[in-house]
Amino acid sequence: MFGIKKDFVCELPKKYYTLSDYEKGVARWCPGCGDHAVLSAVQRLCREEQLPPEKTVFVSGIGCSSRFPHYMNTYGFHGLHGRAFPVACGVKFRRPDLNVFVITGDGDCCSIGAGAWIHAIRYNMNITTIMFDNQIYGMTKKQTSPTSRIGTISNTHPTGSVLPPVNPLQTSLGMSNVSFVAQTADWVPGHLFATIKAGYEHPGFAFIKVIMRCSKFMGPLVEEMTTNRDAISILTHENGILPDDGTLRAFRHHHVHDPSDIDAARELAEDKEASYLGLFYQNKEAIRYDLYGAHNLGFTPEEKIAAVNAQLDKYAV
Amino acid sequence: MKEGNGSLATPSPKISNRLTLKEHILEIVSDSGEGAQKAGQSFGAVSAKMGNGVWTVEIIPADIQPPPRTKESASGIRIRFGTGKITNAGDEADVLVAFNEIVPYTRIEQNVYRKGTIVLIESKWATDDSADIRKSYANAIQDFKDRGFVVYEIPMEEECLKLTPNPKKGKNMWVLGMLSHIYDRDMEKAAAQIEYTFRSKSQAVIDSNLKLLQAGYNWAAEHLDLRYEVPAIEAKQELVVMNGNEALSFGIQAAGIELCSMYPITPATSTSHHLAECIQSSGGIIHQAEDEIAAVGFAIGASYAGKTSVTITSGPGLALKTEFLGLAVMAEVPLVVIDVQRGGPSTGLPTKVEQSDLLAVLYGQPGDAPKVVLAPSTIEECFHFVILARKIAESFRMPVILLSDANLATGVQPFPRPQLREEWLSPPVDQSPWKEGVTPYGWDDKTGLSQRPIPGQAGGEYTLTGLAHSAAAKVTYLPEINQKTSALRSRKLATFGRTLKPPKVNGDNEGELLIVGWGSTRGAIEEAVGRAREQGASVSSLHLHFLSPMEPGLKEIFQRFKKVMTVEINYSDSLDDPMITPENRRYAQLAWLLRAQTLVDIDCYSNVYGQPLRPGDIVDKIQQELNR
Ligand SMILES: Cc1ncc(C[n+]2csc(CCOP(=O)(O)OP(=O)(O)O)c2C)c(N)n1
Ligand code: SF4
Ligand SMILES: [Mg+2]
């Protein structure tokens, strides 16, 4: 009728989501735990990006940090210790319309989930991963983590841990098809938010390592990390993460680093003197496995039946 | 050609008319890589297409590249074909085609030949350059004769050399031609089969194989007086021929399952190979994960997001999937798990048949983890049970495990072509707004059933968790909630069980002995029971397709028989073994379950030779039990 298309839909004004639309319950982390800060930053991101809660899924493993999805008023999957990556990849594979986040701890990611983690990097699906690195097992009460510094006193190494830690940045940067590696810290809110936002906007698998405070079990380390500002250097580059002025003022060491330079990124990741906050590496052209996964969606029942019948023909007597 | 040594046990081959047989069992055994399987598969397919009942099983070497002319190198195929329906691999073979004199010994050790088995053996070894080989060959031929085999020495390579410089590559098709003459196979169908088998090769390769086929046929016509006829019955309906793993692949697609997430493992992998070839054309995809844990996690993620998925594996992989299976039970995620069982424990016997995962799938998860377990008993059921499994998984919001095994996986059998239906396909993912006031686990107290929100459904947002949780999906440690939700998850099984009918008894409804089986052994058990009944034995059988929950009415059926005994391919202690008493005896897996479920004193007959059960052995066991 009068050229109006049959499937014409009148665009209704969209609902505007406020912060409270993303909040659920009271987070049961210790006071002073860094996890609270990440939760706030992520809720802010959701509001800023206006992510529909029903189209957003937070997948986590097990640990203090992995309780995170319970505090988001979106869809969530609080699964098994170390197994957030395969679940998240499965969610995304045939549902490209969903915004998928992975929340994982240093034990969850770098120890029990290490195999899944490096393969998730290689799959490079459009997923934002936030790895809460408090260098300890919080949930199970202070055991050595794979990222604990050598000599860390814990309940499993009362006289100090004996092995050098895994370096998650270096490991990520060493994996083929890596596409986004960044580091931030929970107590630098402007940088934390900017980093998570950059990860969310990255078209591929964003690996964000957040240096975390475990106030309960890592008091002295927290003290050292938060007071010794000279140990931290902020990465700057026009293609990197642009932190707010407050962050730039708070830390006097800045380092210009081009995030397309993987060799330089690896050197920074190896640096034992300084912790760099910012974007280590980004490659928007890396092969995306989620595009492969979703390349043949939406067959009609007739198409499916016809295809199976055509195959059956080859087996017909 | 040298003549057969003749034997009274076989009909004299020196007759020119064809001898009509009800069925025959043929084996082709070669060194790994010489193509015995291809020849046998083609023979089986041609026979099925002619209307014969057929069952084929592969003889697979355990190593990838075993040294030639060794027992380890034996690779081949058994084809049992007949006028009526064939449901299992049968007893001893009637004919053996051997490409050298060593490889038959693997099978001789497995007792698969009898006095009178006809052996058609490659004769080139008699004139080999190596004196050792000549001697080995001569000794073996003598030994075969001493065992009562009827030996024909066939110049396979010599004949092939007339047509191809590389007879190692084409000998199998020459053999197919020879057998086609012996059994009067339809040569047009055989040629079409060759064209299909080599469809990805060049026309020159196809032509060369067609020539070899014809040459083998002509040679047999001129030189061999072995002529049999196994009449075929024209099928009334359209049939398809495939093995159990291919049937699973078809079932997955006919169920509208869009994702198969797997990690390669024998004997499950060939399903994935088939899927990899076709599932994209029917709107699905296959994901090869980094390990079995990731494979099942990936499938659960997709299922959670509304696309109920399948993961396929075998014993060792099943072990790795355990923790995720518990999660799928606890968090009520639909999931189809296919376990193509093999010999275990550990890496076990990768290519051999065993039914040893029943208790593992039922009780392998720490904590109480009720789930549905199905076992197809035929290749046709491999197809239909996947469709059923997806429906149950979604309706009952739980994992459904389908237990196949190496016997079904490699057995090839014709069955009526499935008439695909739209209602078999999974429905589109529901993205309508979630009903207000309904919780994500709003359990119905009576049935345990609930509706699940799927990401994308506005208002249904919840966080799935493997921790104990309330109807609102809130983590809770309240003792009464854990007790109640455990009961609700268990109740779903009882609810599903109400939809099942008591199983039908094969044979009389009462009598001396009832044999109970499950899974792939059905063909052999029912054939054995049929034979024993013809001999006057009071024996019946019962085959279970649902292992959890079990079909109802079992106790009542069992009570009508003096003795009940399971027949299974898994381990059980024998009362004759040292140290074993009726008190400490460990039973076969179904026997354990039935004893617990029915309080009937059920016996078992089981073994782990890695071979499909033979009807003849079951008949012997039946007679032995009845004569006690
Ligand atoms: C298979 C399995 N093994 C062990 C555990 C016990 N467990 C729970 S959380 C955890 C460690 C968590 O440490 P991390 O990932 O660093 O998280 P955090 O609590 O520090 O945030 C362990 C070992 C478990 N839940 N599952
Ligand atoms: S134990 Fe540590 S990581 Fe866990 S909530 Fe407390 S402060 Fe945070
Ligand atoms: Mg930790």
mmCIF file with all atom_site columns, C-alpha atoms in Angstrom, chain A residues 24 53-55 57 67 69-70 72-81 83 86-91 93-95 97-98 115-117 119-120 123 125 289 292-305 307-317, chain B residues 48-49 196 238-242 246 250 253 256 258-259 274 278 280-285 287-290 293-294 297-298 300-302 304-305 307 323-324 327 417-418 420-422 425 429 431 453-458 460-467 475 477:
data_model
loop_
_atom_site.group_PDB
_atom_site.id
_atom_site.type_symbol
_atom_site.label_atom_id
_atom_site.label_alt_id
_atom_site.label_comp_id
_atom_site.label_asym_id
_atom_site.label_entity_id
_atom_site.label_seq_id
_atom_site.pdbx_PDB_ins_code
_atom_site.Cartn_x
_atom_site.Cartn_y
_atom_site.Cartn_z
_atom_site.occupancy
_atom_site.B_iso_or_equiv
_atom_site.pdbx_formal_charge
_atom_site.auth_seq_id
_atom_site.auth_comp_id
_atom_site.auth_asym_id
_atom_site.auth_atom_id
_atom_site.pdbx_PDB_model_num
ATOM 1   C CA . LYS A 1 24  ? 22.532 -6.288  41.148 1.00 0.00 ? 24  LYS A CA 1
ATOM 2   C CA . PRO A 1 53  ? 21.396 -6.060  29.553 1.00 0.00 ? 53  PRO A CA 1
ATOM 3   C CA . GLU A 1 54  ? 19.648 -8.931  27.772 1.00 0.00 ? 54  GLU A CA 1
ATOM 4   C CA . LYS A 1 55  ? 22.287 -8.908  25.042 1.00 0.00 ? 55  LYS A CA 1
ATOM 5   C CA . VAL A 1 57  ? 26.809 -11.969 28.980 1.00 0.00 ? 57  VAL A CA 1
ATOM 6   C CA . ARG A 1 67  ? 31.759 -13.909 41.527 1.00 0.00 ? 67  ARG A CA 1
ATOM 7   C CA . PRO A 1 69  ? 28.621 -11.848 37.086 1.00 0.00 ? 69  PRO A CA 1
ATOM 8   C CA . HIS A 1 70  ? 26.365 -12.178 40.133 1.00 0.00 ? 70  HIS A CA 1
ATOM 9   C CA . MET A 1 72  ? 25.739 -7.497  37.072 1.00 0.00 ? 72  MET A CA 1
ATOM 10  C CA . ASN A 1 73  ? 22.093 -7.249  36.097 1.00 0.00 ? 73  ASN A CA 1
ATOM 11  C CA . THR A 1 74  ? 22.814 -8.857  32.737 1.00 0.00 ? 74  THR A CA 1
ATOM 12  C CA . TYR A 1 75  ? 23.044 -12.495 31.681 1.00 0.00 ? 75  TYR A CA 1
ATOM 13  C CA . GLY A 1 76  ? 25.869 -14.320 33.426 1.00 0.00 ? 76  GLY A CA 1
ATOM 14  C CA . PHE A 1 77  ? 27.566 -17.687 33.526 1.00 0.00 ? 77  PHE A CA 1
ATOM 15  C CA . HIS A 1 78  ? 29.508 -18.473 36.699 1.00 0.00 ? 78  HIS A CA 1
ATOM 16  C CA . GLY A 1 79  ? 30.853 -21.840 35.640 1.00 0.00 ? 79  GLY A CA 1
ATOM 17  C CA . LEU A 1 80  ? 33.868 -23.940 36.492 1.00 0.00 ? 80  LEU A CA 1
ATOM 18  C CA . HIS A 1 81  ? 37.327 -23.084 37.782 1.00 0.00 ? 81  HIS A CA 1
ATOM 19  C CA . ARG A 1 83  ? 36.866 -22.898 32.134 1.00 0.00 ? 83  ARG A CA 1
ATOM 20  C CA . PRO A 1 86  ? 35.545 -22.251 26.288 1.00 0.00 ? 86  PRO A CA 1
ATOM 21  C CA . VAL A 1 87  ? 32.114 -21.375 27.653 1.00 0.00 ? 87  VAL A CA 1
ATOM 22  C CA . ALA A 1 88  ? 32.389 -17.774 26.497 1.00 0.00 ? 88  ALA A CA 1
ATOM 23  C CA . CYS A 1 89  ? 33.634 -18.853 23.075 1.00 0.00 ? 89  CYS A CA 1
ATOM 24  C CA . GLY A 1 90  ? 30.703 -21.276 22.813 1.00 0.00 ? 90  GLY A CA 1
ATOM 25  C CA . VAL A 1 91  ? 28.256 -18.512 23.726 1.00 0.00 ? 91  VAL A CA 1
ATOM 26  C CA . PHE A 1 93  ? 30.232 -18.759 18.273 1.00 0.00 ? 93  PHE A CA 1
ATOM 27  C CA . ARG A 1 94  ? 26.644 -18.888 17.049 1.00 0.00 ? 94  ARG A CA 1
ATOM 28  C CA . ARG A 1 95  ? 25.370 -15.725 18.774 1.00 0.00 ? 95  ARG A CA 1
ATOM 29  C CA . ASP A 1 97  ? 24.572 -10.483 18.532 1.00 0.00 ? 97  ASP A CA 1
ATOM 30  C CA . LEU A 1 98  ? 25.683 -10.969 22.160 1.00 0.00 ? 98  LEU A CA 1
ATOM 31  C CA . GLY A 1 115 ? 45.351 -24.297 28.050 1.00 0.00 ? 115 GLY A CA 1
ATOM 32  C CA . ALA A 1 116 ? 41.980 -22.739 27.340 1.00 0.00 ? 116 ALA A CA 1
ATOM 33  C CA . TRP A 1 117 ? 43.403 -19.256 27.794 1.00 0.00 ? 117 TRP A CA 1
ATOM 34  C CA . HIS A 1 119 ? 43.707 -21.060 22.700 1.00 0.00 ? 119 HIS A CA 1
ATOM 35  C CA . ALA A 1 120 ? 41.157 -18.333 23.359 1.00 0.00 ? 120 ALA A CA 1
ATOM 36  C CA . TYR A 1 123 ? 40.661 -18.056 18.405 1.00 0.00 ? 123 TYR A CA 1
ATOM 37  C CA . MET A 1 125 ? 36.738 -14.086 18.998 1.00 0.00 ? 125 MET A CA 1
ATOM 38  C CA . TYR A 1 289 ? 37.203 -17.377 14.559 1.00 0.00 ? 289 TYR A CA 1
ATOM 39  C CA . TYR A 1 292 ? 33.853 -18.298 10.809 1.00 0.00 ? 292 TYR A CA 1
ATOM 40  C CA . GLY A 1 293 ? 31.501 -19.654 13.487 1.00 0.00 ? 293 GLY A CA 1
ATOM 41  C CA . ALA A 1 294 ? 28.654 -17.390 12.445 1.00 0.00 ? 294 ALA A CA 1
ATOM 42  C CA . HIS A 1 295 ? 29.112 -17.539 8.697  1.00 0.00 ? 295 HIS A CA 1
ATOM 43  C CA . ASN A 1 296 ? 26.169 -19.839 8.003  1.00 0.00 ? 296 ASN A CA 1
ATOM 44  C CA . LEU A 1 297 ? 23.491 -18.827 10.481 1.00 0.00 ? 297 LEU A CA 1
ATOM 45  C CA . GLY A 1 298 ? 19.800 -18.651 9.866  1.00 0.00 ? 298 GLY A CA 1
ATOM 46  C CA . PHE A 1 299 ? 18.984 -21.585 7.597  1.00 0.00 ? 299 PHE A CA 1
ATOM 47  C CA . THR A 1 300 ? 15.259 -22.166 7.241  1.00 0.00 ? 300 THR A CA 1
ATOM 48  C CA . PRO A 1 301 ? 13.853 -25.595 8.158  1.00 0.00 ? 301 PRO A CA 1
ATOM 49  C CA . GLU A 1 302 ? 13.271 -26.248 4.451  1.00 0.00 ? 302 GLU A CA 1
ATOM 50  C CA . GLU A 1 303 ? 16.909 -25.478 3.643  1.00 0.00 ? 303 GLU A CA 1
ATOM 51  C CA . LYS A 1 304 ? 18.140 -27.714 6.441  1.00 0.00 ? 304 LYS A CA 1
ATOM 52  C CA . ILE A 1 305 ? 15.939 -30.621 5.401  1.00 0.00 ? 305 ILE A CA 1
ATOM 53  C CA . ALA A 1 307 ? 20.565 -30.298 2.582  1.00 0.00 ? 307 ALA A CA 1
ATOM 54  C CA . VAL A 1 308 ? 20.291 -33.435 4.710  1.00 0.00 ? 308 VAL A CA 1
ATOM 55  C CA . ASN A 1 309 ? 18.187 -35.118 2.035  1.00 0.00 ? 309 ASN A CA 1
ATOM 56  C CA . ALA A 1 310 ? 20.796 -34.302 -0.580 1.00 0.00 ? 310 ALA A CA 1
ATOM 57  C CA . GLN A 1 311 ? 23.431 -35.996 1.583  1.00 0.00 ? 311 GLN A CA 1
ATOM 58  C CA . LEU A 1 312 ? 21.178 -38.974 2.217  1.00 0.00 ? 312 LEU A CA 1
ATOM 59  C CA . ASP A 1 313 ? 20.853 -39.437 -1.542 1.00 0.00 ? 313 ASP A CA 1
ATOM 60  C CA . LYS A 1 314 ? 24.517 -40.451 -1.583 1.00 0.00 ? 314 LYS A CA 1
ATOM 61  C CA . TYR A 1 315 ? 23.777 -43.247 0.884  1.00 0.00 ? 315 TYR A CA 1
ATOM 62  C CA . ALA A 1 316 ? 20.612 -44.431 -0.805 1.00 0.00 ? 316 ALA A CA 1
ATOM 63  C CA . VAL A 1 317 ? 20.440 -48.001 -2.022 1.00 0.00 ? 317 VAL A CA 1
ATOM 64  C CA . ALA B 2 48  ? 23.149 -53.829 0.135  1.00 0.00 ? 48  ALA B CA 1
ATOM 65  C CA . LYS B 2 49  ? 22.222 -52.034 -3.055 1.00 0.00 ? 49  LYS B CA 1
ATOM 66  C CA . TYR B 2 196 ? 31.871 -43.003 -6.038 1.00 0.00 ? 196 TYR B CA 1
ATOM 67  C CA . GLU B 2 238 ? 13.904 -46.968 -0.078 1.00 0.00 ? 238 GLU B CA 1
ATOM 68  C CA . LEU B 2 239 ? 16.964 -47.857 1.972  1.00 0.00 ? 239 LEU B CA 1
ATOM 69  C CA . VAL B 2 240 ? 20.123 -46.085 2.987  1.00 0.00 ? 240 VAL B CA 1
ATOM 70  C CA . VAL B 2 241 ? 23.389 -47.830 3.871  1.00 0.00 ? 241 VAL B CA 1
ATOM 71  C CA . MET B 2 242 ? 25.822 -46.391 6.383  1.00 0.00 ? 242 MET B CA 1
ATOM 72  C CA . GLU B 2 246 ? 27.568 -41.701 9.890  1.00 0.00 ? 246 GLU B CA 1
ATOM 73  C CA . PHE B 2 250 ? 22.866 -37.588 10.044 1.00 0.00 ? 250 PHE B CA 1
ATOM 74  C CA . GLN B 2 253 ? 21.802 -32.680 11.391 1.00 0.00 ? 253 GLN B CA 1
ATOM 75  C CA . GLY B 2 256 ? 18.773 -29.306 13.699 1.00 0.00 ? 256 GLY B CA 1
ATOM 76  C CA . GLU B 2 258 ? 23.929 -26.433 14.783 1.00 0.00 ? 258 GLU B CA 1
ATOM 77  C CA . LEU B 2 259 ? 27.103 -27.105 16.695 1.00 0.00 ? 259 LEU B CA 1
ATOM 78  C CA . HIS B 2 274 ? 31.369 -36.920 8.265  1.00 0.00 ? 274 HIS B CA 1
ATOM 79  C CA . CYS B 2 278 ? 28.411 -31.919 5.387  1.00 0.00 ? 278 CYS B CA 1
ATOM 80  C CA . GLN B 2 280 ? 27.886 -26.599 6.937  1.00 0.00 ? 280 GLN B CA 1
ATOM 81  C CA . SER B 2 281 ? 25.512 -27.335 4.096  1.00 0.00 ? 281 SER B CA 1
ATOM 82  C CA . SER B 2 282 ? 22.695 -27.953 6.582  1.00 0.00 ? 282 SER B CA 1
ATOM 83  C CA . GLY B 2 283 ? 23.327 -24.788 8.583  1.00 0.00 ? 283 GLY B CA 1
ATOM 84  C CA . GLY B 2 284 ? 25.614 -26.082 11.292 1.00 0.00 ? 284 GLY B CA 1
ATOM 85  C CA . ILE B 2 285 ? 29.289 -26.099 12.142 1.00 0.00 ? 285 ILE B CA 1
ATOM 86  C CA . HIS B 2 287 ? 34.361 -26.892 16.406 1.00 0.00 ? 287 HIS B CA 1
ATOM 87  C CA . GLN B 2 288 ? 37.534 -28.833 17.053 1.00 0.00 ? 288 GLN B CA 1
ATOM 88  C CA . ALA B 2 289 ? 38.451 -27.744 20.546 1.00 0.00 ? 289 ALA B CA 1
ATOM 89  C CA . GLU B 2 290 ? 41.844 -27.766 22.243 1.00 0.00 ? 290 GLU B CA 1
ATOM 90  C CA . ILE B 2 293 ? 37.147 -30.185 28.627 1.00 0.00 ? 293 ILE B CA 1
ATOM 91  C CA . ALA B 2 294 ? 37.064 -27.188 26.327 1.00 0.00 ? 294 ALA B CA 1
ATOM 92  C CA . GLY B 2 297 ? 32.490 -26.259 27.798 1.00 0.00 ? 297 GLY B CA 1
ATOM 93  C CA . PHE B 2 298 ? 32.116 -24.738 24.353 1.00 0.00 ? 298 PHE B CA 1
ATOM 94  C CA . ILE B 2 300 ? 27.535 -25.887 27.021 1.00 0.00 ? 300 ILE B CA 1
ATOM 95  C CA . GLY B 2 301 ? 28.195 -22.212 26.261 1.00 0.00 ? 301 GLY B CA 1
ATOM 96  C CA . ALA B 2 302 ? 26.354 -22.517 22.958 1.00 0.00 ? 302 ALA B CA 1
ATOM 97  C CA . TYR B 2 304 ? 23.213 -21.834 27.294 1.00 0.00 ? 304 TYR B CA 1
ATOM 98  C CA . ALA B 2 305 ? 22.922 -19.245 24.523 1.00 0.00 ? 305 ALA B CA 1
ATOM 99  C CA . LYS B 2 307 ? 21.688 -23.430 20.484 1.00 0.00 ? 307 LYS B CA 1
ATOM 100 C CA . GLU B 2 323 ? 33.191 -31.779 35.742 1.00 0.00 ? 323 GLU B CA 1
ATOM 101 C CA . PHE B 2 324 ? 31.264 -29.970 33.018 1.00 0.00 ? 324 PHE B CA 1
ATOM 102 C CA . LEU B 2 327 ? 27.664 -28.393 35.856 1.00 0.00 ? 327 LEU B CA 1
ATOM 103 C CA . ARG B 2 417 ? 15.578 -44.074 4.532  1.00 0.00 ? 417 ARG B CA 1
ATOM 104 C CA . PRO B 2 418 ? 14.437 -41.588 7.196  1.00 0.00 ? 418 PRO B CA 1
ATOM 105 C CA . LEU B 2 420 ? 12.927 -36.040 7.549  1.00 0.00 ? 420 LEU B CA 1
ATOM 106 C CA . ARG B 2 421 ? 10.448 -33.918 9.456  1.00 0.00 ? 421 ARG B CA 1
ATOM 107 C CA . GLU B 2 422 ? 10.419 -30.307 10.441 1.00 0.00 ? 422 GLU B CA 1
ATOM 108 C CA . LEU B 2 425 ? 14.592 -29.763 14.053 1.00 0.00 ? 425 LEU B CA 1
ATOM 109 C CA . VAL B 2 429 ? 15.934 -19.479 19.605 1.00 0.00 ? 429 VAL B CA 1
ATOM 110 C CA . GLN B 2 431 ? 14.004 -14.071 21.875 1.00 0.00 ? 431 GLN B CA 1
ATOM 111 C CA . PRO B 2 453 ? 15.607 -17.790 29.880 1.00 0.00 ? 453 PRO B CA 1
ATOM 112 C CA . ILE B 2 454 ? 17.954 -17.473 26.931 1.00 0.00 ? 454 ILE B CA 1
ATOM 113 C CA . PRO B 2 455 ? 20.329 -14.534 26.475 1.00 0.00 ? 455 PRO B CA 1
ATOM 114 C CA . GLY B 2 456 ? 18.530 -12.009 24.328 1.00 0.00 ? 456 GLY B CA 1
ATOM 115 C CA . GLN B 2 457 ? 15.269 -12.433 26.238 1.00 0.00 ? 457 GLN B CA 1
ATOM 116 C CA . ALA B 2 458 ? 14.739 -9.083  27.934 1.00 0.00 ? 458 ALA B CA 1
ATOM 117 C CA . GLY B 2 460 ? 15.096 -12.912 31.898 1.00 0.00 ? 460 GLY B CA 1
ATOM 118 C CA . GLU B 2 461 ? 18.595 -11.841 32.923 1.00 0.00 ? 461 GLU B CA 1
ATOM 119 C CA . TYR B 2 462 ? 20.134 -14.256 35.426 1.00 0.00 ? 462 TYR B CA 1
ATOM 120 C CA . THR B 2 463 ? 23.523 -15.616 36.298 1.00 0.00 ? 463 THR B CA 1
ATOM 121 C CA . LEU B 2 464 ? 23.816 -19.324 35.811 1.00 0.00 ? 464 LEU B CA 1
ATOM 122 C CA . THR B 2 465 ? 25.887 -20.919 38.516 1.00 0.00 ? 465 THR B CA 1
ATOM 123 C CA . GLY B 2 466 ? 27.161 -24.335 39.441 1.00 0.00 ? 466 GLY B CA 1
ATOM 124 C CA . LEU B 2 467 ? 26.814 -23.417 43.090 1.00 0.00 ? 467 LEU B CA 1
ATOM 125 C CA . VAL B 2 475 ? 23.634 -18.622 45.292 1.00 0.00 ? 475 VAL B CA 1
ATOM 126 C CA . TYR B 2 477 ? 23.824 -22.381 51.172 1.00 0.00 ? 477 TYR B CA 1
#
